[in-house]
Coordinates of C-alpha atoms in Angstrom, one line a residue:
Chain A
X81 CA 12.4 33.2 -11.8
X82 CA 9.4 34.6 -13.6
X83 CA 7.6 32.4 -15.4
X84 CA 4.0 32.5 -16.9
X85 CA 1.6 28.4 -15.7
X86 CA -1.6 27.5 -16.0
X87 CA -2.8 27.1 -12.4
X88 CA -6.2 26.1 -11.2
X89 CA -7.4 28.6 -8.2
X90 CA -9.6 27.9 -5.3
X91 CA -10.9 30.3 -3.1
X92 CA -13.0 29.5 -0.5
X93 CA -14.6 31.6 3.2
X94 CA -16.8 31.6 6.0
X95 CA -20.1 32.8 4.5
X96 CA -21.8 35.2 6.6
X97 CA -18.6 35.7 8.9
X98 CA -19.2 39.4 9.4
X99 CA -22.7 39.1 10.6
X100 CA -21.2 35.9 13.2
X101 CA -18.7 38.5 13.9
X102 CA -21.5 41.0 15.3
X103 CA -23.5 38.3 16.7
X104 CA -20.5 36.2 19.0
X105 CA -18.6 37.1 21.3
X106 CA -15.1 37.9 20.3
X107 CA -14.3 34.7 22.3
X108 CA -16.6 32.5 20.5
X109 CA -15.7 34.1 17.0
X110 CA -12.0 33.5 17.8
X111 CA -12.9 29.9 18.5
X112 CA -14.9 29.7 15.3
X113 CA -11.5 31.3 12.9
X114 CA -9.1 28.7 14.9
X115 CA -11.0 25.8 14.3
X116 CA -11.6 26.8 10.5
X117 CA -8.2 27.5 10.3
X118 CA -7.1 24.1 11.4
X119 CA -9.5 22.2 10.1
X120 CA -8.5 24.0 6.3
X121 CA -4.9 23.1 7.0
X122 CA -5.2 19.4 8.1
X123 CA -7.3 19.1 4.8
X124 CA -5.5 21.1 2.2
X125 CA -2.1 19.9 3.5
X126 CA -2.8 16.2 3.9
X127 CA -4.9 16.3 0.3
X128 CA -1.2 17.7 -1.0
X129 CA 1.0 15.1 0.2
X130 CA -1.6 12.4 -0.3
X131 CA -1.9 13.2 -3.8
X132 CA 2.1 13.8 -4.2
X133 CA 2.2 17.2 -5.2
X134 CA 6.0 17.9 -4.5
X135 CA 5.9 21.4 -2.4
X136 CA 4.8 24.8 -1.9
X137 CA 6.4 27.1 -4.8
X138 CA 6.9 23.8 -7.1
X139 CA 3.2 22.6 -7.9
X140 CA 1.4 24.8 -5.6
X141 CA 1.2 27.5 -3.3
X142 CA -1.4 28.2 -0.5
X143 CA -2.3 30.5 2.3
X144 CA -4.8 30.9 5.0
X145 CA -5.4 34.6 6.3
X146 CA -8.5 35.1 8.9
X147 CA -11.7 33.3 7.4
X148 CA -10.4 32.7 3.8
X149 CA -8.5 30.0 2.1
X150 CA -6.3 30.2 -1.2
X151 CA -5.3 27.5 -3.0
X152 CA -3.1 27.3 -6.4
X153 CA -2.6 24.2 -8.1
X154 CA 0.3 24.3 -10.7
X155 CA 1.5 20.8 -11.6
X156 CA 2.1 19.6 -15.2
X157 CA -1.5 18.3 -15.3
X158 CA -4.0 20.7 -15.7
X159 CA -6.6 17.7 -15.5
X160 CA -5.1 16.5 -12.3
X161 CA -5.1 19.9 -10.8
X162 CA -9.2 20.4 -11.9
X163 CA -9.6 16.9 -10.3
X164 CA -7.7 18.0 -6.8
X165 CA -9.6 21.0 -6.8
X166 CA -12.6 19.6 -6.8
X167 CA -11.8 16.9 -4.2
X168 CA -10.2 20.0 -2.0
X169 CA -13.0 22.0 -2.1
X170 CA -15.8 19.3 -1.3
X171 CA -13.7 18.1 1.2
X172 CA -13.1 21.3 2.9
X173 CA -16.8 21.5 3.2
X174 CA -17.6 18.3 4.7
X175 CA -14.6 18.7 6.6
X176 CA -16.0 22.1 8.0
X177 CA -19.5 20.6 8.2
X178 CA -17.9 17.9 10.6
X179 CA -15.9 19.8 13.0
X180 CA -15.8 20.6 16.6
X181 CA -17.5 24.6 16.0
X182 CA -20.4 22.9 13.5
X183 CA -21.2 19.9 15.5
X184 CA -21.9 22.3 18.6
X185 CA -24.2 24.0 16.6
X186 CA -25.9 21.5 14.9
X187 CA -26.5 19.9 18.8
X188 CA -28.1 23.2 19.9
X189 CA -30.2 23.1 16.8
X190 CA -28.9 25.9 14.9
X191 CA -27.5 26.5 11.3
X192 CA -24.4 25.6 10.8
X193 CA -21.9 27.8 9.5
X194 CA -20.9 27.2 5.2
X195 CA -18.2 27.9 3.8
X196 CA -18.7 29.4 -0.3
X197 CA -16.2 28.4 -2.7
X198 CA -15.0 29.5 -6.0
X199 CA -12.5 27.9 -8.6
X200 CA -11.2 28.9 -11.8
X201 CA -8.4 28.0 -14.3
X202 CA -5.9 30.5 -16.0
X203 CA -2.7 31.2 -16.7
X204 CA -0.8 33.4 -14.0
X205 CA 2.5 34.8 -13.1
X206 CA 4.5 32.8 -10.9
X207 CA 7.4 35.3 -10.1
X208 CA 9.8 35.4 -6.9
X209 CA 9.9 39.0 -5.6
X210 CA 13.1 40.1 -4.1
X211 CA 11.3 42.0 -1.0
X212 CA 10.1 38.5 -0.4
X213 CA 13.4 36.8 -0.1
X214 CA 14.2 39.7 2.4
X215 CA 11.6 39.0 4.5
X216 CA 13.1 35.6 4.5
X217 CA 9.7 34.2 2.6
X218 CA 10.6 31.9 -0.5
X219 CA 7.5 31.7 -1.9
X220 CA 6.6 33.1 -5.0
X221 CA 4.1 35.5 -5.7
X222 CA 0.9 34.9 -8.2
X223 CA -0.7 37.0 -10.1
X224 CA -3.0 37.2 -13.2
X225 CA -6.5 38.2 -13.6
X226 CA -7.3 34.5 -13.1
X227 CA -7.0 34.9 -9.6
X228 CA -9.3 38.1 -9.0
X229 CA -12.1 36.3 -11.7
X230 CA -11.6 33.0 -9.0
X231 CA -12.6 35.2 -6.1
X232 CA -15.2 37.0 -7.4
X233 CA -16.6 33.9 -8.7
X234 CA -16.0 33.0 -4.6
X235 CA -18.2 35.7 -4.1
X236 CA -21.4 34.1 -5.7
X237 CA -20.8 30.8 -4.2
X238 CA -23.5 31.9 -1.1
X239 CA -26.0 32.6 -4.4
X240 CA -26.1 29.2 -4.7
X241 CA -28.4 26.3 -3.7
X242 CA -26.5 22.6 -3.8
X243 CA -23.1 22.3 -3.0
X244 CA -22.0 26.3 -3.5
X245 CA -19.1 25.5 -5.0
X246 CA -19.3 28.0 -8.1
X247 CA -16.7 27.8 -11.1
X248 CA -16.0 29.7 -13.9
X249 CA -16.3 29.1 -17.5
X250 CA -12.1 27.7 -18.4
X251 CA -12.7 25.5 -15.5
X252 CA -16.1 24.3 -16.7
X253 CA -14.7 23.5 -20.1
X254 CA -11.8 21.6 -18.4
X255 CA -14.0 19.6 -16.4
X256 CA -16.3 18.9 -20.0
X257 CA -12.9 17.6 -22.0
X258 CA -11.6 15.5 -19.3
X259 CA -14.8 13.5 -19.5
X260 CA -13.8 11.4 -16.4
X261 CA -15.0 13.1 -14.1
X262 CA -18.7 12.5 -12.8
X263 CA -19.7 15.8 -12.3
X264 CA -22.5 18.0 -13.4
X265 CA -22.9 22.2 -13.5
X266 CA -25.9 23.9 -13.0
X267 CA -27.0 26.0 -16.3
X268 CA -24.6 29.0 -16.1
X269 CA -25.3 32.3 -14.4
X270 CA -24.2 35.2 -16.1
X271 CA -22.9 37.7 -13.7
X272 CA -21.1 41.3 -13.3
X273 CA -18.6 41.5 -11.3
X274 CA -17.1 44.1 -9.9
X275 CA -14.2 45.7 -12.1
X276 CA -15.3 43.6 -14.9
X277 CA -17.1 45.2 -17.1
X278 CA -18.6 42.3 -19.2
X279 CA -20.6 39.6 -17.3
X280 CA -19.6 36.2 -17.2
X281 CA -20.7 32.8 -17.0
X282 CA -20.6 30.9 -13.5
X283 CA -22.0 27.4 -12.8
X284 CA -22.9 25.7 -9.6
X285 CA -21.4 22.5 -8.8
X286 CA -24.8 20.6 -8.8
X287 CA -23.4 16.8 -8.6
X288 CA -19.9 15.5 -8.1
X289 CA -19.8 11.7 -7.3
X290 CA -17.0 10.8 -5.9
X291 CA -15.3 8.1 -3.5
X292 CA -12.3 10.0 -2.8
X293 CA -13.9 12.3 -1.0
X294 CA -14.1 10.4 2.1
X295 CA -11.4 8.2 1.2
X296 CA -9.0 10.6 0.8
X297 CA -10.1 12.5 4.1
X298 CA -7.3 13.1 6.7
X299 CA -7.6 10.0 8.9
X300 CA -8.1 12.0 12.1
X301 CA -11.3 13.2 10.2
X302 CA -12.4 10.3 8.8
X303 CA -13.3 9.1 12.7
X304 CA -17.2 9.2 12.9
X305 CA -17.6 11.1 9.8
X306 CA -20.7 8.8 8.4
X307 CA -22.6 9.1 11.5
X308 CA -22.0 13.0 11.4
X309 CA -23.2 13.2 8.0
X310 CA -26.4 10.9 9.1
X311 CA -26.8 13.1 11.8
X312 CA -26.8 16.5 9.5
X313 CA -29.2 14.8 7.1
X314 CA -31.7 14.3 10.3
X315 CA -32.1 18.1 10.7
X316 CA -34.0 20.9 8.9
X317 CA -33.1 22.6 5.8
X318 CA -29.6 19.9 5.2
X319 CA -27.1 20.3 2.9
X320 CA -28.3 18.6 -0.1
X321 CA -25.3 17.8 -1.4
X322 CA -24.6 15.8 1.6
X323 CA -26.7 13.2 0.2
X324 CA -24.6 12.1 -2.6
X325 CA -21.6 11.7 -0.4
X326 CA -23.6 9.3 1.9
X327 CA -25.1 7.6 -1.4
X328 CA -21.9 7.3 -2.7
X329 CA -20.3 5.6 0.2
X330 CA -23.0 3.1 0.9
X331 CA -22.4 1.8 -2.4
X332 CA -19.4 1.1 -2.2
X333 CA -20.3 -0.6 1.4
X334 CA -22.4 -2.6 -0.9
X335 CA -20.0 -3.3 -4.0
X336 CA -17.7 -4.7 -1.5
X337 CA -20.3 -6.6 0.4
X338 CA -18.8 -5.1 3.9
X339 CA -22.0 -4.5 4.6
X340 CA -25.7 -6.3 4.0
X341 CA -28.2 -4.2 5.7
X342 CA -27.2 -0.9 4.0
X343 CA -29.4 -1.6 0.8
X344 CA -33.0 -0.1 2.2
X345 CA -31.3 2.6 4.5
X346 CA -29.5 3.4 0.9
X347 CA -33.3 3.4 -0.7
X348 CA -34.6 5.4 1.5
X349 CA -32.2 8.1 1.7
X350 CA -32.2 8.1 -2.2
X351 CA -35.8 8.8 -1.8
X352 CA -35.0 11.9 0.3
X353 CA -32.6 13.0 -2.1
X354 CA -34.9 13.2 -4.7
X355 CA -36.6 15.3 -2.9
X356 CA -34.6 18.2 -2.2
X357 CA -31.9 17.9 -5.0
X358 CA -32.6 19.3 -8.2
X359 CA -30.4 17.6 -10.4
X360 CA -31.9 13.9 -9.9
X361 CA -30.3 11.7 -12.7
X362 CA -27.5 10.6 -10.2
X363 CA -29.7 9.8 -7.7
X364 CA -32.0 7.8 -10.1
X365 CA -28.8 5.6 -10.9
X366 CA -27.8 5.2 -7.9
X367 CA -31.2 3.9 -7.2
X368 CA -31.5 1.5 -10.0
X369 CA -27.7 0.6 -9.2
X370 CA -29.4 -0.9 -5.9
X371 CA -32.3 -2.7 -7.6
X372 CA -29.7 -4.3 -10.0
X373 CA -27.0 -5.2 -7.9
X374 CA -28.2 -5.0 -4.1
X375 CA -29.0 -8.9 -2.8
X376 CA -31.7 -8.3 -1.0
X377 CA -33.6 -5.5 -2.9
X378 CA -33.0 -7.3 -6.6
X379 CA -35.4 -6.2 -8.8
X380 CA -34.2 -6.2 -12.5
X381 CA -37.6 -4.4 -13.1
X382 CA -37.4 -1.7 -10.8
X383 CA -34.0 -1.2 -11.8
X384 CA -34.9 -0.8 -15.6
X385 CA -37.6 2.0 -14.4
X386 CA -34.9 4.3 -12.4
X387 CA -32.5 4.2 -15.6
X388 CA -35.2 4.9 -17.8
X389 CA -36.4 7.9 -15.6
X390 CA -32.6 9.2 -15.6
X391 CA -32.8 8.5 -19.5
X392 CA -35.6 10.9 -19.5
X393 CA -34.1 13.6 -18.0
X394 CA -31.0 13.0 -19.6
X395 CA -31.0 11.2 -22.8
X396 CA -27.5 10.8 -23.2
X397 CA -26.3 9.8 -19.3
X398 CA -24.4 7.0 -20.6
X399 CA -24.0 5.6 -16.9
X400 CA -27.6 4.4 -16.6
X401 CA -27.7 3.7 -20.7
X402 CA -25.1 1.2 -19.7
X403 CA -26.6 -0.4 -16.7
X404 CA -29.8 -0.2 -18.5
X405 CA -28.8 -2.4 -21.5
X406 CA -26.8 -4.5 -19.1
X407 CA -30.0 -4.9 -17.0
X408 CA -32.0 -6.0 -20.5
X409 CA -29.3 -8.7 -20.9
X410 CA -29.7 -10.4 -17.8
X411 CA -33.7 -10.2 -17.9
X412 CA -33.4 -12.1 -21.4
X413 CA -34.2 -9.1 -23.8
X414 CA -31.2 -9.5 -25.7
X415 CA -32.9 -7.3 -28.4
X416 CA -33.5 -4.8 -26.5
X417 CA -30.0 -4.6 -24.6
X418 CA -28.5 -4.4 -28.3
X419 CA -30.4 -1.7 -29.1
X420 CA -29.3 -0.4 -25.8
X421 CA -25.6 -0.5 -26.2
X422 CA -25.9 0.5 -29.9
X423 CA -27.5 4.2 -28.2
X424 CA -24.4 3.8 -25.8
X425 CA -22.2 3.3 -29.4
X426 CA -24.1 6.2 -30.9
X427 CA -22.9 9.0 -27.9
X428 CA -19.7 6.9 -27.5
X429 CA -18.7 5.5 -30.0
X430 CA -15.0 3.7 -28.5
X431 CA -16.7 2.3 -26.0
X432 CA -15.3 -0.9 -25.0
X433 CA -18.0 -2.6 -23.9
X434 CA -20.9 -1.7 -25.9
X435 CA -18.7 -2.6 -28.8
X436 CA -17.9 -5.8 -27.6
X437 CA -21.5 -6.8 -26.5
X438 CA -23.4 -5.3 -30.2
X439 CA -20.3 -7.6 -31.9
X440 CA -21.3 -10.7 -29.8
X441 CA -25.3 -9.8 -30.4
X442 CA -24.8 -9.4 -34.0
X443 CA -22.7 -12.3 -34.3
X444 CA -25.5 -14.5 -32.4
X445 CA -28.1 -13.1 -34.7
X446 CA -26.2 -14.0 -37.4
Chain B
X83 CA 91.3 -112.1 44.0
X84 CA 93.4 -109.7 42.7
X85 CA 94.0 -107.6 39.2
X86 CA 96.5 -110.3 38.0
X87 CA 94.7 -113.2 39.5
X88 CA 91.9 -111.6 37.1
X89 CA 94.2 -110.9 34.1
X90 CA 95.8 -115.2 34.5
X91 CA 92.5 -116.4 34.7
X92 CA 90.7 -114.1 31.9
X93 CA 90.4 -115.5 28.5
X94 CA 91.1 -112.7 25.2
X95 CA 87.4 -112.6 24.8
X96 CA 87.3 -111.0 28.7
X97 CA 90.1 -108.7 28.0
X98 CA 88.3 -107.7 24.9
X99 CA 85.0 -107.4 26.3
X100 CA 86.9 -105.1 29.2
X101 CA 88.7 -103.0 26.6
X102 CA 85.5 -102.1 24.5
X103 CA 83.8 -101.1 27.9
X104 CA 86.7 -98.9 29.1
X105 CA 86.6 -97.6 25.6
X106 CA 82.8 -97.0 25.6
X107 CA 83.4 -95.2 28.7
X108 CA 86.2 -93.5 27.6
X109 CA 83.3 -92.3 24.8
X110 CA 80.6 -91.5 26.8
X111 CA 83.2 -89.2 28.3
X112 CA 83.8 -87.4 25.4
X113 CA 80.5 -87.1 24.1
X114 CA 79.4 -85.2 27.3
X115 CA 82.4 -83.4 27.1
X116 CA 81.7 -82.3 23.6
X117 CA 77.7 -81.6 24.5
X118 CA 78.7 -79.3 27.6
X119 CA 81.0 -77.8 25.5
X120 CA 78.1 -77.5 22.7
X121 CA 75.9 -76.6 25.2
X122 CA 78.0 -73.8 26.8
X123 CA 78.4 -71.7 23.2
X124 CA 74.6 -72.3 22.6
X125 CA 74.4 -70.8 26.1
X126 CA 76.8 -68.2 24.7
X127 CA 75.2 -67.2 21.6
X128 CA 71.3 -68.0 23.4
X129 CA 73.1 -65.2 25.9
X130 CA 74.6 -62.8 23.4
X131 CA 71.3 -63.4 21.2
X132 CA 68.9 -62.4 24.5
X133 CA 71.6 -59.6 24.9
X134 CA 70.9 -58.5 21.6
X135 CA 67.2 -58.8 21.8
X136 CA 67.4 -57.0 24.7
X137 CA 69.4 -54.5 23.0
X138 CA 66.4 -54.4 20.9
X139 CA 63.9 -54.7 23.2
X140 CA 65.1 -51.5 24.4
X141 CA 65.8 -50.0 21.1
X142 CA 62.3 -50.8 20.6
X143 CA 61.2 -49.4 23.7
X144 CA 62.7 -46.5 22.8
X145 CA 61.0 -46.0 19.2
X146 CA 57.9 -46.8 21.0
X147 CA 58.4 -44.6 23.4
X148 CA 59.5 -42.1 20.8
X149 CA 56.6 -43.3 18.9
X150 CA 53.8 -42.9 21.5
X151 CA 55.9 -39.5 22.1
X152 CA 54.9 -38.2 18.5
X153 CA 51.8 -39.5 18.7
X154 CA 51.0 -38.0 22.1
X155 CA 52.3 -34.6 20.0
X156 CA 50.8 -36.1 17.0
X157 CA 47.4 -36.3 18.7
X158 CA 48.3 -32.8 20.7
X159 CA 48.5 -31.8 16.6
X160 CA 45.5 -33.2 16.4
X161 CA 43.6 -32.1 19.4
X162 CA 45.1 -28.4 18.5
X163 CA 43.8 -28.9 14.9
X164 CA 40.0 -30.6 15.9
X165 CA 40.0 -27.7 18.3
X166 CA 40.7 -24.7 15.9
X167 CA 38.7 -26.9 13.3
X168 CA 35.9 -26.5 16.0
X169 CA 37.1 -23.4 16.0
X170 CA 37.0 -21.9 12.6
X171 CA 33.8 -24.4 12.4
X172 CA 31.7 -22.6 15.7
X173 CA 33.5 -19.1 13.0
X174 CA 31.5 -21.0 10.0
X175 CA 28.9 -21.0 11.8
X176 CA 28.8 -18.1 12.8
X177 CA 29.3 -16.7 9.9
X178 CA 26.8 -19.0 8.6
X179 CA 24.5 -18.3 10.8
X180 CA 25.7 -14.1 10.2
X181 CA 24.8 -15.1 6.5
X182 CA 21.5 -16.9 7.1
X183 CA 20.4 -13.8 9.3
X184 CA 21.3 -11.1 6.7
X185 CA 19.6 -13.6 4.0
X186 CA 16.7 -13.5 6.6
X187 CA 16.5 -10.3 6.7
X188 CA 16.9 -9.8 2.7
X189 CA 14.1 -12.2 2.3
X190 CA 11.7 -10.7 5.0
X191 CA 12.9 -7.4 3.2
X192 CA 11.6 -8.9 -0.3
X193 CA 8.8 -10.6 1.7
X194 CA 7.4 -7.2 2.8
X195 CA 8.3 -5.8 -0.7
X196 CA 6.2 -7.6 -2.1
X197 CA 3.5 -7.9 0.5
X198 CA 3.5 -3.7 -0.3
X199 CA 3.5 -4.1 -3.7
X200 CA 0.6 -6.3 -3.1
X201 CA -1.1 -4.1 -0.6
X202 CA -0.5 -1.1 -3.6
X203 CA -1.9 -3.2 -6.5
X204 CA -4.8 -4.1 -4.3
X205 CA -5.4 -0.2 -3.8
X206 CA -5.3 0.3 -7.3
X207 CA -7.6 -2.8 -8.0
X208 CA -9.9 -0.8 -5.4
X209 CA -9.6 2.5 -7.2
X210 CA -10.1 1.5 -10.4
X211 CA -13.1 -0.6 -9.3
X212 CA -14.5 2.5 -7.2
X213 CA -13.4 4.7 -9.9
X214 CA -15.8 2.7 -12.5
X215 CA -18.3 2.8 -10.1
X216 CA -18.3 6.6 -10.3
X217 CA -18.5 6.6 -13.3
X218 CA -21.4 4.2 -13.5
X219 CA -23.6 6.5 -11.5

């Protein structure tokens, strides 16, 4: 039955696979597609399940062909759907990143092959075609001009410098009302594609902090992933965005006190993060995040100074405005923590606890 | 001396005295006669009495015997009772046992239940505390 959705659509391919084509052997590019293949299915089809989407034709639709995967996403929730999305594609790369073809090439010191991404939202045509059901296929076909915007947006994904993960301008404005998720664009690009006449706005994916990214890995991947990511970080020109996946697991490592000696190795790759990402306020909280909370790097000082340097790139970041005026608190400047959570009040202003800590600050005062 | 040499020569008193012994005699006679006489119908009724008790005796033997008969099935009642009692008990217990198993079961069902329900609340406590932390960086 034809029926009109709003699905959220992820391309993603090999970059460069033409020029690999030329350069292996048909052998070794053969390899290359089989183990991109599989390692795209084990991803995308244990993400699906794992996140309960109910089945192909229903709440999604995929297909691999050669060095390119599609994705649709078609629940009821178009914010669960921008969420998966996101969680697909990242994983896809670090799932790619890790596997059997990329860790031989990383070993013989050589670039490692990337895979661009593009993702848009949009409402399509979800329409069973009756030559389909004759081939014996049941699944339905999709169409809209959504779908060709998401892979030309695809298309400018090796333009870019962090994660290359480009997105269009619906699913940028998605990700801004949901509000929950932490992610951040680059400033857009505006681009002409072909058979579009008008350019249009694309944003990088810049930041996208995360624990479900490795959580929600297929187990089988999962195995040695942390030391794989070490080891990527350890050799020239690495993916930068690889740094806020290892940030962001070592704090949890620390949060749950699993671990004790991860709070300087967590420093000190911060410290290389700043230098090669561009979009640093994330990587300034995480490092006051440490100060505040690690045991044995506590410095409510030193903490203070990494919020207030996010602050200053970002006046509004109300992650380190919160861990800011929390920090003030537990040094003693109750003043100045008020003030703090009144900014947090003034950007947010339901906030639960900023509201309950200015109530309990005035009340003191009174 | 003879009888009537006796008889001329013996005064009334003698004669007397004689009568009352011959008498006496003649009593004594009598007397026994009438106690063997007595004695023989004791004997007689001591006889038909040990006949009847004998009569009893066996009558009694008899119900005894009858008796200790229908107790011997009375206590084969019993025996068969006790034994399906042990029976239908070693059934109850089985069955009791069948029932404690299932209940076993039913409770290590509800155990892991809720040792699942657990294990998911604890993976939501962990995703809403990783979740925050996202969003606090």
């Amino acid at each position: 039955m034809k029926r009109s959705v709003v699905a959220t659509i992820l391309f993603a391919d090999l970059m460069n696979s033409t020029e690999m084509a030329k350069n292996l052997t048909l052998q070794e590019y053969d390899e290359m597609i089989v183990d991109f293949q599989s390692t795209m299915y084990e991803v995308v089809f244990h993400h699906l399940s794992h996140y309960g989407y109910e089945g192909s034709g229903i709440d999604y639709d995929w297909s691999i062909v050669g060095d390119q995967l599609q994705v649709f996403l078609y629940s009821d929730s178009v914010r669960f759907d921008v969420r998966s999305a996101l969680l697909v594609a990242t994983k896809i790369k670090l799932a790619w990143l890790v596997a059997p073809f990329n860790q031989r090439i990383l070993q013989e010191g050589r670039l490692v092959s990337r895979i661009g991404i593009g993702i848009n939202c949009g409402k399509v045509i979800k329409d069973l075609r009756e030559w389909r059901v004759k081939m014996g296929e049941e699944r339905p076909t999709i169409e809209g001009y959504a779908i060709n915007l998401a892979k030309r947006i695809e298309s400018a994904s090796r333009e870019g410098t962090v994660y290359q993960i480009m997105v269009g301008d619906s699913f940028h404005k998605r990700c801004q009302e949901i509000g929950t998720i932490n992610i951040a664009f680059s400033k857009p690009w505006s681009l002409g594609f072909k058979g579009i006449s008008q350019k249009m706005p694309v944003y990088e994916v810049v930041s996208f902090v995360n624990f479900e990214i490795l959580s929600s890995l297929p187990p089988s991947l999962q195995n040695g992933v942390i030391d794989k990511i070490e080891y990527a970080l350890t050799q020239p020109m690495p993916e930068s965005w690889l740094f806020i996946i290892l940030l962001r697991h070592y704090v949890s490592m620390i949060a749950t006190g699993e671990q004790q000696n991860l709070e300087t190795l967590a420093l000190e790759y911060a410290h290389q993060a700043l230098e090669v990402l561009d979009y640093k306020p994330p990587i300034y909280n995480i490092i006051g995040w440490l100060y505040a909370y690690g045991q044995s790097i506590r410095n409510m000082e030193m903490a203070i100074h990494y919020f207030d340097r996010s602050l200053a790139l970002e006046p509004g970041n109300e992650a380190a405005l919160l861990h800011r005026a929390r920090a003030l608190g537990l040094t003693g400047k109750t003043n100045l923590s008020q003030y703090a959570y009144e900014e947090i009040l003034f950007h947010n202003h339901d906030h639960p606890e900023a509201r309950r800590k200015v109530a309990k600050y005035r009340a003191v005062h009174r | 001396m003879t009888v009537t040499d006796v008889f001329a020569n013996a005064t009334y008193v003698d004669v007397g005295l004689l009568l009352m012994i011959i008498l006496s005699l003649l009593a004594v006679v009598i007397v026994q006669r009438k106690t063997k006489q007595k004695m023989e119908e004791r004997i007689e009724v001591l006889f038909d009495s040990t006949n009847k008790l004998k009569v009893k005796e066996h009558e009694l033997s008899k119900k005894i015997n009858a008796f200790l008969e229908s107790n011997e099935s009375t206590v084969s009642e019993i025996h068969t009772t006790i034994k399906s009692l042990k029976a239908s008990l070693g059934d109850t217990q089985d069955h009791l046992s069948k029932t404690a198993q299932a209940h076993e079961k039913h409770t290590k069902r509800i155990e892991k239940k809720l040792s699942d329900f657990s294990k998911e609340i604890q993976i939501m406590k962990d995703y809403i505390r990783e979740w925050a932390i996202d969003m606090e960086l």
